[in-house]
XYZ file of C-alpha atoms in Angstrom:
675
model
C -34.304 -71.366 -40.529
C -36.003 -74.720 -41.006
C -36.179 -77.555 -38.493
C -36.999 -81.247 -38.648
C -36.711 -84.255 -36.347
C -34.092 -86.737 -37.482
C -31.686 -89.501 -36.456
C -27.947 -89.968 -36.973
C -28.445 -92.263 -39.985
C -30.148 -89.476 -41.910
C -27.477 -86.981 -40.913
C -24.463 -89.063 -41.962
C -25.600 -91.080 -44.981
C -24.731 -89.674 -48.387
C -21.789 -87.581 -49.533
C -21.616 -84.940 -46.809
C -19.088 -83.341 -44.530
C -19.663 -81.627 -41.198
C -17.012 -79.102 -40.191
C -16.575 -77.795 -36.644
C -15.836 -74.047 -36.939
C -12.785 -72.486 -35.309
C -14.832 -70.567 -32.748
C -16.117 -73.851 -31.322
C -14.294 -75.346 -28.354
C -12.309 -78.540 -28.828
C -13.872 -81.875 -28.003
C -14.411 -81.979 -24.234
C -16.672 -84.868 -23.195
C -15.212 -86.794 -20.264
C -16.150 -90.081 -18.672
C -19.122 -88.713 -16.741
C -20.830 -87.525 -19.939
C -19.788 -90.655 -21.840
C -21.126 -92.821 -19.023
C -24.509 -91.096 -19.077
C -24.794 -91.553 -22.841
C -23.802 -95.215 -22.538
C -26.426 -95.747 -19.832
C -29.076 -94.192 -22.081
C -28.045 -96.518 -24.915
C -28.031 -99.669 -22.775
C -31.393 -98.662 -21.283
C -32.802 -98.555 -24.811
C -31.530 -102.106 -25.400
C -34.059 -103.285 -22.826
C -36.845 -100.898 -23.808
C -39.863 -101.831 -25.858
C -40.282 -101.303 -29.576
C -40.551 -97.686 -30.602
C -38.691 -96.390 -27.560
C -36.185 -93.674 -28.303
C -34.040 -91.046 -26.704
C -34.018 -87.348 -27.580
C -30.514 -85.851 -27.678
C -31.430 -82.220 -28.274
C -30.822 -80.007 -31.282
C -28.098 -79.856 -33.892
C -27.792 -76.511 -35.671
C -26.161 -76.493 -39.108
C -25.316 -73.814 -41.649
C -24.043 -74.159 -45.239
C -20.272 -73.865 -45.421
C -18.996 -70.785 -47.290
C -16.427 -72.995 -49.042
C -17.127 -75.790 -51.496
C -15.118 -78.989 -51.672
C -13.121 -79.969 -54.749
C -15.115 -83.185 -55.137
C -18.491 -81.515 -54.711
C -19.176 -82.923 -51.234
C -22.016 -81.070 -49.494
C -20.337 -79.247 -46.596
C -22.022 -77.931 -43.427
C -20.783 -75.936 -40.438
C -21.828 -77.369 -37.075
C -22.969 -74.333 -35.109
C -24.330 -76.284 -32.130
C -24.251 -79.976 -31.191
C -20.644 -80.751 -32.114
C -19.966 -82.629 -28.847
C -22.849 -85.034 -29.576
C -21.931 -85.572 -33.241
C -18.280 -86.161 -32.350
C -19.091 -88.550 -29.502
C -21.458 -90.659 -31.602
C -18.930 -90.752 -34.450
C -16.265 -91.973 -32.009
C -18.690 -94.653 -30.807
C -19.290 -95.744 -34.411
C -15.498 -96.015 -34.841
C -15.370 -98.260 -31.768
C -18.212 -100.462 -33.085
C -16.518 -100.662 -36.508
C -13.230 -101.774 -34.944
C -15.045 -104.278 -32.734
C -16.613 -105.773 -35.878
C -13.266 -106.039 -37.693
C -12.308 -109.177 -35.764
C -15.365 -111.284 -36.615
C -17.673 -109.372 -38.965
C -15.580 -107.462 -41.549
C -18.565 -106.710 -43.846
C -20.351 -104.895 -41.017
C -17.172 -102.958 -40.224
C -16.970 -101.812 -43.849
C -20.658 -100.863 -43.836
C -20.141 -98.488 -40.911
C -17.061 -97.041 -42.581
C -18.695 -96.204 -45.906
C -22.134 -95.238 -44.612
C -21.355 -93.184 -41.521
C -17.680 -92.291 -41.258
C -16.199 -91.648 -44.718
C -17.035 -90.477 -48.206
C -15.614 -93.533 -49.942
C -14.755 -92.040 -53.328
C -13.170 -88.795 -52.125
C -9.623 -88.034 -51.019
C -8.684 -86.463 -47.669
C -9.800 -84.121 -46.234
C -13.150 -84.416 -48.092
C -13.033 -88.160 -47.384
C -14.003 -87.614 -43.728
C -17.672 -86.980 -42.945
C -16.728 -85.198 -39.726
C -13.912 -82.645 -39.508
C -13.285 -81.493 -35.939
C -11.432 -78.300 -35.042
C -7.744 -78.294 -35.954
C -6.596 -79.290 -32.455
C -8.609 -82.531 -32.642
C -8.038 -83.498 -36.280
C -4.844 -85.519 -35.937
C -6.363 -87.731 -33.233
C -9.613 -88.067 -35.199
C -7.904 -89.047 -38.454
C -5.832 -91.614 -36.530
C -9.085 -93.218 -35.308
C -10.727 -93.144 -38.731
C -7.716 -94.590 -40.519
C -6.909 -97.131 -37.801
C -3.368 -95.833 -37.336
C -1.129 -97.325 -34.632
C -1.401 -94.075 -32.644
C -5.210 -94.307 -32.504
C -6.746 -94.515 -29.051
C -3.942 -92.639 -27.346
C -4.119 -90.484 -24.231
C -5.729 -87.515 -26.004
C -9.376 -86.832 -25.144
C -10.739 -88.402 -28.350
C -8.588 -91.462 -27.737
C -9.902 -91.679 -24.180
C -13.511 -91.617 -25.422
C -12.706 -94.284 -28.026
C -11.116 -96.547 -25.403
C -14.081 -95.989 -23.087
C -16.492 -97.277 -25.734
C -14.218 -100.157 -26.797
C -14.045 -101.254 -23.168
C -17.814 -101.142 -22.744
C -18.380 -103.068 -25.980
C -16.111 -105.830 -24.665
C -18.621 -106.496 -21.869
C -21.069 -107.954 -24.408
C -20.543 -111.570 -25.366
C -22.384 -111.837 -28.692
C -22.508 -109.925 -31.956
C -26.304 -109.500 -31.791
C -25.886 -107.157 -28.812
C -23.324 -105.057 -30.686
C -25.574 -104.855 -33.739
C -28.411 -103.740 -31.469
C -26.194 -100.961 -30.084
C -25.339 -99.868 -33.633
C -29.046 -99.807 -34.487
C -29.773 -97.619 -31.462
C -26.928 -95.200 -32.240
C -27.909 -94.575 -35.857
C -31.660 -95.043 -35.664
C -33.081 -94.459 -32.180
C -31.170 -91.469 -30.823
C -33.211 -88.596 -32.182
C -32.554 -84.879 -32.386
C -33.871 -81.831 -34.167
C -31.904 -80.651 -37.212
C -32.038 -76.880 -37.479
C -30.696 -75.542 -40.774
C -29.656 -71.915 -41.053
C -29.945 -70.271 -44.454
C -27.191 -68.774 -46.561
C -26.466 -65.243 -45.367
C -27.412 -65.886 -41.722
C -24.800 -64.708 -39.191
C -23.775 -68.118 -37.909
C -21.588 -66.791 -35.095
C -24.461 -64.698 -33.727
C -26.636 -67.815 -33.858
C -23.932 -69.694 -31.962
C -23.782 -66.960 -29.302
C -27.545 -66.897 -28.755
C -27.757 -70.699 -28.508
C -25.120 -70.765 -25.794
C -26.463 -67.960 -23.604
C -27.184 -69.073 -20.045
C -30.717 -70.343 -19.555
C -32.668 -72.948 -17.596
C -34.171 -75.860 -19.485
C -37.534 -77.292 -18.518
C -37.186 -80.586 -16.651
C -39.365 -83.640 -17.243
C -41.182 -82.726 -14.010
C -41.859 -79.185 -15.292
C -43.361 -80.533 -18.505
C -45.536 -83.019 -16.649
C -46.734 -80.460 -14.097
C -47.802 -78.121 -16.884
C -49.696 -80.929 -18.614
C -51.408 -82.130 -15.421
C -52.856 -78.741 -14.577
C -53.900 -78.179 -18.151
C -56.052 -81.297 -17.576
C -57.570 -79.749 -14.403
C -59.335 -76.576 -15.571
C -61.811 -76.538 -12.645
C -59.766 -77.917 -9.726
C -56.199 -76.913 -10.548
C -55.732 -74.477 -7.633
C -57.033 -76.896 -5.017
C -55.163 -79.957 -6.328
C -51.958 -77.950 -6.570
C -52.320 -76.650 -3.004
C -53.437 -79.919 -1.396
C -51.449 -82.539 -3.307
C -48.817 -81.250 -5.730
C -47.280 -78.554 -3.525
C -46.748 -81.041 -0.630
C -44.815 -83.269 -3.044
C -42.571 -80.362 -4.052
C -42.035 -79.481 -0.387
C -40.606 -82.899 0.513
C -38.679 -83.636 -2.718
C -36.218 -81.510 -4.651
C -36.409 -81.220 -8.447
C -34.123 -84.187 -9.145
C -35.958 -86.386 -6.634
C -39.291 -85.378 -8.154
C -38.128 -86.498 -11.598
C -36.975 -89.783 -10.041
C -40.377 -90.240 -8.390
C -42.259 -89.722 -11.657
C -39.968 -92.301 -13.295
C -40.489 -94.719 -10.381
C -44.250 -94.420 -10.807
C -43.812 -95.681 -14.372
C -41.560 -98.531 -13.212
C -44.178 -99.645 -10.696
C -46.701 -99.691 -13.538
C -44.211 -101.942 -15.382
C -43.741 -99.401 -18.154
C -40.359 -98.985 -19.829
C -39.050 -95.428 -19.711
C -35.655 -93.806 -19.782
C -34.973 -90.692 -17.728
C -35.504 -88.689 -20.917
C -38.867 -90.161 -21.931
C -40.644 -89.803 -18.572
C -42.902 -86.955 -19.639
C -43.935 -88.662 -22.859
C -44.785 -91.954 -21.108
C -46.676 -90.266 -18.272
C -48.549 -88.163 -20.817
C -49.680 -91.392 -22.521
C -50.895 -92.686 -19.150
C -52.756 -89.470 -18.312
C -54.395 -89.469 -21.732
C -56.019 -92.802 -20.832
C -57.619 -91.312 -17.733
C -61.148 -89.932 -17.864
C -62.221 -86.698 -16.214
C -60.640 -84.465 -13.584
C -61.455 -86.891 -10.754
C -59.199 -89.591 -12.202
C -56.352 -87.132 -12.827
C -56.677 -85.826 -9.261
C -56.662 -89.401 -7.956
C -53.406 -90.061 -9.821
C -51.789 -86.961 -8.260
C -52.956 -88.200 -4.845
C -51.329 -91.585 -5.483
C -48.115 -89.818 -6.506
C -48.166 -87.980 -3.170
C -48.501 -91.330 -1.355
C -45.483 -92.640 -3.272
C -43.564 -89.469 -2.428
C -44.044 -90.020 1.315
C -42.673 -93.562 1.042
C -39.855 -92.528 -1.324
C -38.779 -89.845 1.158
C -38.078 -92.569 3.744
C -35.726 -94.263 1.264
C -33.931 -90.970 0.636
C -33.824 -90.051 4.326
C -33.960 -93.173 6.544
C -34.395 -91.011 9.663
C -37.988 -90.479 8.490
C -38.684 -94.223 8.892
C -40.337 -94.977 12.240
C -39.567 -98.711 12.420
C -35.974 -99.183 13.713
C -35.383 -102.467 11.850
C -36.337 -101.003 8.479
C -34.572 -97.733 9.290
C -31.298 -99.588 9.908
C -31.550 -101.485 6.590
C -32.388 -98.289 4.674
C -29.536 -96.433 6.374
C -27.063 -99.079 5.181
C -28.211 -98.670 1.579
C -28.138 -94.898 1.946
C -24.526 -95.042 3.159
C -23.686 -97.211 0.132
C -25.373 -94.474 -1.963
C -27.253 -97.150 -3.880
C -29.634 -95.123 -6.059
C -30.109 -98.146 -8.343
C -32.187 -99.815 -5.611
C -34.927 -97.169 -5.640
C -37.477 -99.160 -7.737
C -37.168 -102.383 -5.748
C -36.969 -100.598 -2.372
C -40.097 -98.556 -3.146
C -42.000 -101.658 -4.222
C -40.951 -103.476 -1.026
C -41.895 -100.588 1.272
C -45.269 -100.269 -0.458
C -45.891 -103.969 0.270
C -45.068 -103.207 3.909
C -47.492 -100.250 3.889
C -50.192 -102.544 2.505
C -49.620 -105.063 5.319
C -48.171 -107.769 3.063
C -44.722 -107.824 4.725
C -43.537 -107.554 8.320
C -40.763 -105.101 9.215
C -38.200 -107.893 9.682
C -39.051 -109.270 6.224
C -38.594 -105.830 4.647
C -35.159 -105.509 6.258
C -34.219 -109.021 5.074
C -35.092 -108.174 1.445
C -33.130 -104.920 1.564
C -30.136 -106.792 2.982
C -30.248 -109.236 0.038
C -30.022 -106.320 -2.382
C -27.194 -104.847 -0.296
C -25.347 -108.188 -0.456
C -25.761 -108.263 -4.231
C -24.155 -104.825 -4.636
C -21.413 -105.272 -2.017
C -20.321 -108.651 -3.376
C -20.081 -107.200 -6.875
C -17.847 -104.410 -5.599
C -15.611 -106.851 -3.678
C -15.213 -109.176 -6.653
C -14.835 -106.345 -9.173
C -17.260 -107.767 -11.716
C -18.673 -105.486 -14.394
C -21.629 -103.559 -12.978
C -22.991 -102.062 -16.231
C -26.722 -102.583 -16.445
C -27.404 -102.884 -12.694
C -29.863 -100.012 -12.988
C -31.888 -102.033 -15.505
C -31.546 -105.346 -13.681
C -32.648 -103.951 -10.329
C -35.528 -102.105 -11.984
C -36.529 -105.414 -13.549
C -36.969 -106.843 -10.049
C -40.284 -105.009 -9.899
C -41.445 -106.730 -13.098
C -40.113 -110.075 -11.882
C -42.238 -109.945 -8.725
C -45.518 -110.035 -10.678
C -48.113 -110.656 -7.955
C -45.672 -112.394 -5.610
C -44.857 -110.929 -2.226
C -41.239 -109.729 -2.626
C -39.676 -111.672 0.249
C -35.937 -112.332 0.718
C -36.049 -115.824 -0.790
C -37.799 -114.591 -3.945
C -35.399 -111.686 -4.425
C -32.352 -113.912 -3.893
C -33.610 -116.384 -6.497
C -34.304 -113.622 -9.047
C -30.914 -111.949 -8.577
C -29.134 -115.299 -8.802
C -30.721 -116.007 -12.181
C -29.607 -112.689 -13.673
C -26.738 -113.922 -15.817
C -24.488 -114.934 -12.929
C -24.106 -111.388 -11.594
C -24.522 -112.416 -7.934
C -20.954 -113.433 -6.896
C -20.557 -116.762 -5.116
C -18.827 -117.381 -1.774
C -15.839 -118.800 -3.644
C -15.545 -115.653 -5.778
C -15.659 -113.461 -2.652
C -12.949 -115.540 -0.965
C -10.661 -115.341 -3.987
C -11.172 -111.605 -4.373
C -10.566 -110.707 -0.745
C -7.360 -112.732 -0.598
C -5.821 -111.794 -3.950
C -7.390 -108.591 -5.291
C -6.384 -104.967 -4.569
C -9.445 -104.029 -2.496
C -8.060 -100.535 -1.891
C -8.571 -99.716 -5.575
C -12.092 -101.088 -5.842
C -15.211 -98.940 -5.881
C -15.614 -95.557 -4.250
C -14.028 -94.353 -1.040
C -17.273 -94.417 0.936
C -18.008 -97.977 -0.228
C -14.649 -99.294 0.988
C -15.173 -97.483 4.300
C -18.673 -98.985 4.574
C -17.371 -102.532 4.074
C -14.613 -102.140 6.667
C -17.094 -100.584 9.108
C -19.556 -103.459 8.627
C -16.786 -106.019 9.116
C -15.789 -104.270 12.342
C -19.399 -104.407 13.503
C -19.491 -108.056 12.440
C -16.991 -108.972 15.153
C -19.871 -108.528 17.599
C -18.185 -106.367 20.222
C -20.667 -104.984 22.745
C -19.051 -101.519 22.783
C -20.409 -99.359 19.960
C -18.209 -96.995 17.954
C -19.694 -93.702 16.740
C -18.547 -93.971 13.118
C -20.434 -90.855 12.025
C -18.611 -88.449 14.333
C -15.228 -90.210 14.329
C -12.510 -89.159 11.895
C -11.574 -92.651 10.788
C -9.868 -93.248 7.451
C -8.495 -96.286 5.638
C -4.938 -97.123 6.688
C -2.349 -99.537 5.236
C -0.475 -101.548 7.873
C 2.269 -102.636 5.473
C 2.936 -99.164 3.994
C 2.494 -98.271 0.339
C 6.078 -96.938 0.255
C 8.513 -99.482 1.620
C 11.166 -98.485 4.150
C 14.278 -100.571 4.786
C 12.720 -102.084 7.898
C 9.667 -103.215 5.953
C 11.817 -104.510 3.075
C 13.601 -106.774 5.549
C 10.246 -108.209 6.690
C 9.197 -109.035 3.128
C 12.601 -110.414 2.125
C 12.160 -113.113 4.789
C 9.259 -114.567 2.783
C 10.195 -113.969 -0.865
C 10.377 -117.143 -2.895
C 12.736 -118.013 -5.709
C 12.149 -115.937 -8.824
C 10.007 -113.358 -7.001
C 10.913 -109.681 -6.821
C 10.419 -107.450 -3.798
C 8.312 -105.050 -5.853
C 5.974 -107.770 -7.159
C 5.467 -109.344 -3.715
C 4.743 -105.938 -2.201
C 2.213 -105.080 -4.928
C 0.486 -108.443 -4.519
C -0.465 -107.851 -0.872
C -0.227 -104.158 0.031
C -3.691 -103.193 -1.254
C -5.546 -106.397 -0.298
C -8.156 -106.078 2.423
C -6.031 -108.066 4.863
C -3.578 -105.159 4.999
C -6.206 -102.452 5.520
C -7.905 -101.116 8.614
C -9.731 -98.035 9.890
C -7.858 -95.583 12.071
C -7.966 -91.973 13.221
C -4.158 -91.998 13.529
C -3.150 -92.076 9.872
C -0.492 -89.401 10.367
C 0.969 -91.079 13.443
C 1.056 -94.528 11.854
C 2.609 -93.435 8.540
C 5.532 -95.709 7.520
C 6.539 -96.642 11.071
C 7.853 -100.089 11.919
C 5.216 -102.638 12.921
C 6.439 -102.635 16.521
C 5.587 -98.918 16.714
C 2.269 -99.295 14.904
C 1.290 -102.065 17.333
C 1.417 -99.703 20.293
C -0.873 -97.189 18.576
C -3.335 -99.829 17.322
C -3.514 -101.541 20.728
C -5.138 -98.421 22.198
C -7.819 -98.340 19.481
C -11.497 -98.832 20.189
C -11.822 -101.104 17.130
C -11.674 -104.882 17.473
C -9.868 -105.240 14.134
C -7.015 -103.008 15.310
C -6.675 -104.804 18.646
C -6.426 -108.104 16.762
C -3.708 -106.710 14.484
C -1.826 -105.361 17.499
C -1.790 -108.869 19.010
C 0.476 -110.098 16.178
C 4.240 -110.431 16.683
C 5.059 -109.510 13.096
C 3.270 -108.271 9.975
C 4.210 -109.812 6.666
C 2.795 -111.720 3.717
C 1.577 -114.675 5.781
C -0.230 -112.487 8.312
C -1.845 -110.352 5.633
C -3.129 -113.351 3.673
C -4.429 -115.051 6.835
C -6.298 -111.901 7.886
C -7.738 -111.599 4.341
C -9.026 -115.172 4.642
C -10.598 -114.431 8.036
C -12.266 -111.243 6.793
C -13.528 -113.136 3.727
C -15.310 -115.683 5.939
C -16.807 -112.845 7.970
C -17.919 -111.036 4.797
C -19.675 -114.155 3.533
C -21.663 -114.179 6.773
C -22.440 -110.440 6.768
C -23.458 -110.443 3.087
C -25.108 -113.792 2.208
C -24.685 -115.043 -1.339
C -26.840 -116.369 -4.172
C -29.235 -119.277 -4.187
C -27.125 -122.287 -5.182
C -30.212 -124.125 -6.381
C -31.143 -121.473 -8.955
C -29.939 -122.104 -12.521
C -27.283 -119.620 -13.687
C -26.581 -118.716 -17.270
C -22.912 -119.576 -17.953
C -20.530 -116.734 -18.805
C -17.002 -115.564 -18.062
C -17.227 -112.192 -16.312
C -13.524 -112.319 -15.453
C -12.511 -112.664 -19.080
C -14.848 -109.791 -19.953
C -13.205 -107.692 -17.238
C -9.719 -108.506 -18.589
C -10.807 -107.564 -22.114
C -12.180 -104.263 -20.834
C -8.943 -103.412 -19.003
C -6.811 -104.317 -22.025
C -8.998 -102.221 -24.313
C -8.394 -99.177 -22.099
C -4.571 -99.246 -22.477
C -3.728 -96.196 -24.635
C -1.460 -96.427 -27.649
C 2.084 -95.446 -26.744
C 1.834 -97.163 -23.337
C 2.520 -100.651 -22.003
C 1.685 -102.606 -18.860
C 2.484 -105.935 -17.200
C 0.597 -109.129 -16.305
C 0.186 -108.419 -12.587
C -1.170 -104.916 -13.226
C -3.820 -106.271 -15.616
C -4.725 -109.090 -13.217
C -5.195 -106.756 -10.262
C -7.136 -104.178 -12.266
C -9.454 -106.876 -13.658
C -9.783 -108.764 -10.388
C -8.164 -112.053 -11.335
C -4.836 -113.913 -11.132
C -1.633 -113.107 -12.989
C -1.356 -116.693 -14.252
C -4.920 -116.535 -15.570
C -4.167 -113.352 -17.516
C -1.016 -114.933 -18.963
C -2.943 -118.032 -20.027
C -5.806 -116.074 -21.599
C -3.428 -113.817 -23.505
C -1.738 -116.875 -24.951
C -5.030 -118.629 -25.792
C -7.189 -115.779 -27.110
C -6.458 -112.860 -29.461
C -7.391 -110.298 -26.806
C -7.413 -106.553 -27.613
C -4.043 -104.835 -27.085
C -2.468 -108.083 -25.888
C 0.838 -106.944 -27.417
C 0.900 -104.069 -24.919
C 1.367 -106.475 -21.985
C 5.032 -107.135 -21.146
C 7.019 -108.398 -18.214
C 7.225 -106.001 -15.270
C 10.758 -104.939 -16.322
C 9.562 -104.040 -19.840
C 10.998 -107.075 -21.611
C 9.114 -109.230 -24.131
C 7.421 -112.228 -22.428
C 8.647 -115.744 -23.149
C 5.103 -116.800 -24.097
C 3.726 -114.359 -26.661
C 0.157 -113.154 -26.847
C -2.035 -114.889 -29.418
C -1.655 -113.377 -32.876
C 1.581 -111.463 -32.179
C 3.759 -113.899 -34.131
C 7.262 -113.149 -32.913
C 9.122 -110.985 -30.354
C 10.374 -108.811 -33.210
C 6.822 -108.256 -34.427
C 5.704 -107.277 -30.909
C 8.486 -104.698 -30.646
C 7.614 -103.412 -34.120
C 3.939 -102.985 -33.159
C 4.771 -101.157 -29.949
C 7.306 -98.872 -31.605
C 4.796 -97.955 -34.318
C 2.449 -96.833 -31.535
C 5.099 -94.698 -29.859
C 6.651 -97.012 -27.238
C 10.441 -96.598 -26.984
C 12.843 -99.506 -26.376
C 16.298 -99.112 -24.894
C 19.519 -100.780 -25.982
C 18.746 -103.531 -23.458
C 15.592 -104.424 -25.418
C 13.258 -103.255 -22.654
C 10.379 -100.791 -23.009
C 10.791 -97.307 -21.589
C 9.746 -97.346 -17.905
C 8.182 -93.887 -18.153
C 5.582 -95.271 -20.573
C 4.516 -98.038 -18.182
C 0.988 -98.158 -16.703
C 0.701 -99.825 -13.289
C -2.506 -101.319 -11.949
C -3.399 -98.076 -10.156
C -3.211 -96.269 -13.503
C -5.388 -98.948 -15.105
C -7.990 -98.877 -12.334
C -8.225 -95.093 -12.497
C -8.694 -95.098 -16.249
C -11.254 -97.944 -16.237
C -13.346 -96.780 -13.283
C -12.673 -93.030 -13.578
C -10.939 -90.855 -11.014
C -11.701 -92.238 -7.545
C -13.884 -90.136 -5.252
C -13.199 -89.761 -1.574
């Protein structure tokens, strides 16, 4: 065998074809793996020159068959998931370019995806296993069925949706540059006659890989030939006793962040090695390990707030811990270190942590795109410079970060009109409702940790006849019962916390009142005081909770300049991009999934040539009166949808079974919700 370090550009350029053998599994990367890769790529966008990311190894062997056109053919023995994923991403970038930069789209096609002068199947640089080929060819050739509900189509739609969050072509070109030139791996080439299946078996035997912490530990003690045993016993071992392996890797990364050095999770060892190489003798290396131990003791209080002795700081840390906000680690560590050094009082530390909490909670409520928060919150440390990181400073910095800190007006709109129940993770929704309950200021404390409270809909998700009668009293002309129900049922005004989910069920409001009146929660007692529960009551309660939320989670600094952008339009584009071929949706579903108004979605679809705009119909499956930009005519819209696999009945309406509601859209955009 021979091995060499390379990048994707070198692998794909030229007349080559990479074939996935039959004994390989089909493509299997899901949103978790795709999300991690995307985070690595976006991290590199903010990294310094020369930064890269190591993907691992790709093992290749010469194919036993030769192509008719003389294309050099290789079997992919190991690394097929990475090659396939990056090729799908290149397809997504190519198709993103097609709208505004056709020459760049063609460049990607001929350099990285196809052998221009060959016929199929030699035309395709990558040939997946048979089960994946139809979906892959559809993506390459831009067929109407491309981006369907198959696993390759899901990955393609994931990347198209993420690309829509960038507002200028320079960002997309930077992503392309990273994909083909900065994601490195080791090419390992087997020789003719090698048993490729045996190689495959040995590569996939169970084994433990060295972590970044393992590599660094080995290097540190190589630098301590005379004092290794003592330093390990007195300083390194105590770190390992209070932090697990994952937390230790995080700590080593945080040490780099505090030094204002750019590093991805995969380049920690390399960057720390550079730092250690600048140190002198063993004394300086030992001093660095001692400083790492000091950081570990502070970091442990962030991970486990019960370790914090000051009650004010402990309460603020506990709130962030319940939100599971790992992205705050760099800023929180920097703030607690300032407290340790006597530069901040406990109340000031808590105030800063609450600003960061407000930033994250408001984003979740509004439903704005949160990609890049890990980088932005890490950048807080750099933004501080030599300033003391007080609440005012942090608020000003977060406000300036491209308008990501939602305003009071945005929070009000979201809490009244958006489907809060389908936002974020289960524990985050519970946290917000708990904090709102506590915000009512009742003297009696509820033990939320030991209680078995869950989120309950007052107006039920499945309407009974009694509840239909309540809604029919308020329906306006031209409104349907289904649309009115969907508009309010998942808003925060219709949600509460209760331990009686089974007892409440779909009962009439008069019966629910009796159960809620005996609750220990102020919010339930207030609901029980109502005579009826309909659209008016739900909207009024949403408005009241919005005003309370604005108080609990203060907003941005209105005096700080904000870079103009349209996060709502970006969110709509992302949702539309995620609609698979062969499916359709309606205006309200898109609006609720993107966190905006139905009328806004309708207007934007008419004004802008948004992706998959032709897949948005009326709720009954009929063609809208106002067509999406670029569609041309109702007949053309039907033709496009039918070519993608959507069926229309004799009544001219799309098949209901192919419809995607807003819950389907939210699940596919944000991933399966966790409880």
